[in-house]
Tab-separated table of C-alpha atoms and ligand atoms in Angstrom:
chain	number	residue	atom	x	y	z
A	25	MET	CA	55.651	-1.171	91.450
A	26	ASN	CA	57.805	-0.594	88.404
A	27	PHE	CA	58.695	2.742	86.851
A	28	HIS	CA	59.616	2.681	83.166
A	29	VAL	CA	61.156	5.964	82.123
A	30	MET	CA	61.631	6.881	78.474
A	31	THR	CA	64.371	9.493	78.356
A	32	LEU	CA	67.445	10.784	76.554
A	33	PHE	CA	69.248	10.905	79.923
A	34	PRO	CA	68.764	7.526	81.618
A	35	ASP	CA	71.820	8.015	83.863
A	36	MET	CA	70.297	11.148	85.362
A	37	ILE	CA	67.226	9.106	86.325
A	38	ARG	CA	69.224	6.149	87.654
A	39	GLU	CA	71.600	8.261	89.708
A	40	ALA	CA	68.906	10.338	91.352
A	41	MET	CA	66.846	7.260	92.201
A	42	ASN	CA	69.902	5.529	93.634
A	43	THR	CA	69.880	7.634	96.793
A	44	SER	CA	68.478	7.378	100.304
A	45	ILE	CA	64.948	6.031	100.814
A	46	ILE	CA	64.231	5.254	97.163
A	47	LYS	CA	67.512	3.386	96.854
A	48	ARG	CA	66.596	1.311	99.904
A	49	ALA	CA	63.167	0.591	98.401
A	50	MET	CA	64.745	-0.545	95.137
A	51	GLU	CA	67.194	-2.791	96.980
A	52	ALA	CA	64.295	-4.310	98.929
A	53	GLY	CA	62.428	-4.945	95.663
A	54	LYS	CA	59.525	-2.634	96.523
A	55	ILE	CA	60.305	-0.351	93.582
A	56	GLY	CA	61.676	-1.283	90.176
A	57	LEU	CA	63.315	1.171	87.807
A	58	ASN	CA	63.702	0.649	84.080
A	59	ALA	CA	65.281	3.774	82.581
A	60	VAL	CA	65.310	3.382	78.806
A	61	ASP	CA	67.363	5.515	76.417
A	62	ILE	CA	65.137	6.694	73.562
A	63	ARG	CA	68.274	7.171	71.474
A	64	ASP	CA	68.742	3.388	71.410
A	65	TYR	CA	65.657	3.263	69.158
A	66	THR	CA	66.721	5.651	66.400
A	67	ALA	CA	66.445	4.231	62.909
A	68	ASN	CA	69.075	6.489	61.328
A	69	LYS	CA	72.808	6.021	61.313
A	70	HIS	CA	73.560	9.321	63.052
A	71	ASN	CA	71.497	8.356	66.115
A	72	ARG	CA	69.445	11.501	65.753
A	73	VAL	CA	66.231	11.777	67.703
A	74	ASP	CA	65.282	15.360	66.840
A	75	ASP	CA	64.523	17.396	63.750
A	76	TYR	CA	63.252	20.791	62.618
A	77	THR	CA	59.642	21.796	63.169
A	78	TYR	CA	57.241	21.865	60.203
A	79	GLY	CA	55.965	25.390	59.697
A	80	GLY	CA	59.196	26.851	60.988
A	81	GLY	CA	60.031	28.397	64.332
A	82	ALA	CA	62.890	28.045	66.737
A	83	GLY	CA	64.007	24.799	68.278
A	84	MET	CA	64.073	21.128	67.520
A	85	LEU	CA	61.413	18.513	68.092
A	86	MET	CA	61.787	14.870	69.127
A	87	GLN	CA	60.674	12.607	66.301
A	88	ALA	CA	57.795	10.187	66.608
A	89	GLN	CA	59.529	7.001	65.467
A	90	PRO	CA	62.206	6.516	68.177
A	91	VAL	CA	59.712	7.401	70.900
A	92	TYR	CA	57.160	4.957	69.529
A	93	ASP	CA	59.644	2.112	69.079
A	94	CYS	CA	60.953	2.666	72.598
A	95	TYR	CA	57.373	2.492	73.919
A	96	LYS	CA	56.705	-0.697	71.933
A	97	ALA	CA	59.833	-2.335	73.364
A	98	ILE	CA	58.837	-1.470	76.934
A	99	THR	CA	55.246	-2.664	76.573
A	100	LYS	CA	55.745	-5.765	74.468
A	101	ASP	CA	54.917	-8.148	77.355
A	102	MET	CA	52.438	-5.890	79.144
A	103	THR	CA	48.675	-5.725	79.210
A	104	ASP	CA	46.852	-2.624	77.950
A	105	ASP	CA	45.963	-0.771	81.098
A	106	ILE	CA	49.281	0.961	81.868
A	107	PRO	CA	49.388	4.705	82.419
A	108	VAL	CA	51.738	6.473	80.042
A	109	ILE	CA	52.507	9.839	81.583
A	110	TYR	CA	53.954	12.574	79.418
A	111	VAL	CA	55.548	15.207	81.641
A	112	SER	CA	54.859	18.627	80.209
A	113	PRO	CA	54.014	22.110	81.483
A	114	GLN	CA	50.787	21.718	79.469
A	115	GLY	CA	49.560	18.913	81.722
A	116	ARG	CA	47.271	18.694	84.689
A	117	VAL	CA	49.168	19.875	87.776
A	118	PHE	CA	50.469	16.981	89.848
A	119	ASP	CA	49.271	16.715	93.450
A	120	GLN	CA	49.206	14.320	96.398
A	121	LYS	CA	45.934	12.745	95.306
A	122	MET	CA	47.375	11.867	91.883
A	123	ALA	CA	50.483	10.477	93.584
A	124	PHE	CA	48.244	8.245	95.678
A	125	GLU	CA	46.300	6.982	92.642
A	126	TYR	CA	49.479	6.185	90.710
A	127	SER	CA	50.973	4.431	93.752
A	128	LYS	CA	48.369	1.663	93.353
A	129	LYS	CA	49.556	0.726	89.845
A	130	GLU	CA	51.903	-2.115	89.110
A	131	ASP	CA	53.621	-0.400	86.161
A	132	ILE	CA	53.866	3.235	85.138
A	133	ILE	CA	55.548	4.575	82.023
A	134	ILE	CA	56.877	8.124	82.092
A	135	LEU	CA	57.890	9.894	78.895
A	136	CYS	CA	60.413	12.714	79.265
A	137	GLY	CA	60.621	15.247	76.468
A	138	HIS	CA	63.538	17.428	75.537
A	139	TYR	CA	64.237	20.151	72.999
A	140	GLU	CA	61.023	22.009	72.193
A	141	GLY	CA	58.794	18.985	72.633
A	142	ILE	CA	57.720	15.822	70.846
A	143	ASP	CA	55.894	15.229	67.546
A	144	GLU	CA	52.206	15.437	68.429
A	145	ARG	CA	51.295	12.266	66.514
A	146	VAL	CA	53.196	9.928	68.816
A	147	LEU	CA	51.774	11.682	71.867
A	148	GLU	CA	48.267	11.046	70.510
A	149	GLU	CA	49.168	7.428	69.937
A	150	ILE	CA	50.673	6.434	73.299
A	151	VAL	CA	50.077	9.029	76.050
A	152	THR	CA	47.244	8.459	78.551
A	153	ASP	CA	47.977	11.330	80.986
A	154	THR	CA	49.806	14.624	80.485
A	155	VAL	CA	51.109	15.877	83.817
A	156	SER	CA	52.930	19.051	84.890
A	157	ILE	CA	54.711	19.626	88.188
A	158	GLY	CA	53.880	23.329	88.259
A	159	ASP	CA	53.559	26.526	86.280
A	160	TYR	CA	57.158	27.019	85.278
A	161	VAL	CA	59.224	25.650	82.425
A	162	LEU	CA	62.209	23.319	82.835
A	163	THR	CA	64.733	22.248	80.211
A	164	GLY	CA	63.507	18.662	80.153
A	165	GLY	CA	61.139	16.127	81.635
A	166	GLU	CA	63.677	14.280	83.793
A	167	LEU	CA	63.377	16.450	86.903
A	168	PRO	CA	59.559	16.401	86.792
A	169	ALA	CA	59.667	12.620	86.310
A	170	LEU	CA	61.945	12.283	89.349
A	171	VAL	CA	59.732	14.541	91.448
A	172	MET	CA	56.684	12.473	90.570
A	173	MET	CA	58.419	9.131	91.112
A	174	ASP	CA	59.627	10.222	94.541
A	175	ALA	CA	56.140	11.332	95.576
A	176	ILE	CA	54.570	8.124	94.223
A	177	ALA	CA	57.207	5.691	95.509
A	178	ARG	CA	56.973	6.840	99.118
A	179	LEU	CA	53.265	5.965	99.103
A	180	VAL	CA	53.891	2.384	97.967
A	181	PRO	CA	53.310	0.086	100.952
A	182	GLY	CA	56.553	-0.915	102.652
A	183	VAL	CA	58.673	1.880	101.159
A	184	LEU	CA	58.550	4.071	104.261
A	185	SER	CA	59.216	2.615	107.681
A	186	ASN	CA	56.683	3.294	110.434
A	187	ASP	CA	58.366	6.400	111.722
A	188	GLU	CA	58.757	7.781	108.214
A	189	SER	CA	55.115	7.088	107.635
A	190	TYR	CA	52.901	9.496	105.767
A	191	MET	CA	49.720	9.353	107.812
A	192	THR	CA	50.035	12.650	109.699
A	193	GLU	CA	51.846	14.873	107.290
A	194	SER	CA	51.164	17.816	105.027
A	195	PHE	CA	48.308	17.150	102.582
A	196	SER	CA	47.265	13.729	103.890
A	197	ASP	CA	44.213	15.360	105.528
A	198	GLY	CA	44.203	18.461	103.323
A	199	LEU	CA	46.107	20.589	105.858
A	200	LEU	CA	49.753	21.517	106.198
A	201	GLU	CA	51.702	19.833	108.942
A	202	TYR	CA	52.081	21.488	112.378
A	203	PRO	CA	55.521	22.748	113.562
A	204	GLN	CA	57.808	20.185	115.189
A	205	TYR	CA	60.697	20.375	117.650
A	206	THR	CA	63.513	18.188	118.911
A	207	ARG	CA	66.159	18.583	121.619
A	208	PRO	CA	67.270	20.835	123.258
A	209	GLU	CA	64.238	22.295	125.044
A	210	GLU	CA	65.717	25.769	124.726
A	211	TRP	CA	67.749	26.979	121.750
A	212	MET	CA	68.884	30.576	121.078
A	213	GLY	CA	66.482	31.728	123.756
A	214	LYS	CA	63.521	29.977	122.087
A	215	ASN	CA	61.549	27.413	124.032
A	216	VAL	CA	59.656	24.380	122.801
A	217	PRO	CA	55.891	25.013	123.244
A	218	PRO	CA	55.132	23.800	126.812
A	219	VAL	CA	52.161	21.633	125.764
A	220	LEU	CA	54.550	19.322	123.897
A	221	LEU	CA	56.405	18.636	127.168
A	222	SER	CA	53.214	18.009	129.132
A	223	GLY	CA	52.734	14.370	128.187
A	224	HIS	CA	49.006	15.106	127.828
A	225	HIS	CA	48.205	13.417	124.502
A	226	VAL	CA	44.735	14.854	124.010
A	227	ASN	CA	46.013	18.388	124.517
A	228	ILE	CA	48.971	17.739	122.248
A	229	GLU	CA	46.707	16.495	119.449
A	230	LYS	CA	44.442	19.497	119.908
A	231	TRP	CA	47.391	21.897	119.778
A	232	ARG	CA	48.785	20.229	116.656
A	233	HIS	CA	45.460	20.415	114.865
A	234	GLU	CA	45.080	24.105	115.755
A	235	GLN	CA	48.604	24.794	114.523
A	236	SER	CA	47.847	22.964	111.267
A	237	LEU	CA	44.779	25.140	110.774
A	238	ILE	CA	46.627	28.385	111.543
A	239	ARG	CA	49.520	27.466	109.282
A	240	THR	CA	47.333	26.384	106.383
A	241	LYS	CA	45.159	29.519	106.610
A	242	GLU	CA	48.262	31.697	106.607
A	243	ARG	CA	50.379	29.933	103.982
A	244	ARG	CA	47.850	28.203	101.745
A	245	PRO	CA	44.503	29.996	101.958
A	246	ASP	CA	43.336	27.958	98.937
A	247	LEU	CA	43.786	24.671	100.827
A	248	TYR	CA	42.265	26.141	103.977
A	249	GLU	CA	39.137	27.176	102.085
A	250	LYS	CA	38.785	23.676	100.642
A	251	TYR	CA	39.218	22.084	104.061
A	252	ILE	CA	36.635	24.314	105.724
A	253	ASN	CA	34.105	23.734	102.933
A	254	ALA	CA	34.602	19.967	103.105
A	255	GLU	CA	34.060	20.087	106.879
A	256	LYS	CA	30.851	22.108	106.463
A	257	GLU	CA	29.587	19.607	103.901
A	258	GLN	CA	30.272	16.696	106.245
A	259	LYS	CA	28.250	18.337	108.980
B	323	ADE	N1	58.818	19.919	81.292
B	323	ADE	C1	59.254	21.182	81.315
B	323	ADE	N2	58.676	21.864	82.295
B	323	ADE	C2	57.838	21.015	82.951
B	323	ADE	C3	56.955	21.125	84.042
B	323	ADE	N3	56.781	22.266	84.717
B	323	ADE	N4	56.259	20.042	84.411
B	323	ADE	C4	56.397	18.896	83.748
B	323	ADE	N5	57.209	18.721	82.704
B	323	ADE	C5	57.930	19.777	82.301
């Protein structure tokens, strides 16, 4: 899968993606990254990409033309059906299910805004999905884009090794993950729960599921409610 990121800070995207598991996935050819500088598509001699807002008000707005020309350059050899995600606090809130859907695509374009936003006309023209990473405001779209790419990339087949695999983790079944322990058996007077040392796999699975339920109810009552309702419906 290939990520195409339209940004004023391509180095920020490249550097963050060039780390750890995502770096390995890029080296193995599982993930492609094309970080494109919107500023390369300005049509004025000062390389400006922003201007004042019609109607007044504080802040600058990214202009439509460089964004559109950048998009045209990225998509010139592509077919029509490519998601163009605009990262914005006004979008639908990103979650694991969306990450999973995007992970099936061959190409994804992510548009990162800066300043106070982007001229609405180009958004209308090119954006298919507006996505937020949560109800808080950041200074630009690069961090949200990186968050989303990380969550999507790790679901692409072959990106995680078996023991990094995502099958039994938080959200994959709608519950938070159970607590986990490694050596030593006793640390600062705290012992590993005895069932985990028992070697009895059925009991261990049962304990883990119970712990997931307890944890989800306590920390994310909204998810717990959803899980319980889904279970009732199944029955
Ligand atoms: N840009 C600024 N804040 C954002 C957020 N919370 N999500 C996505 N894009 C953003």
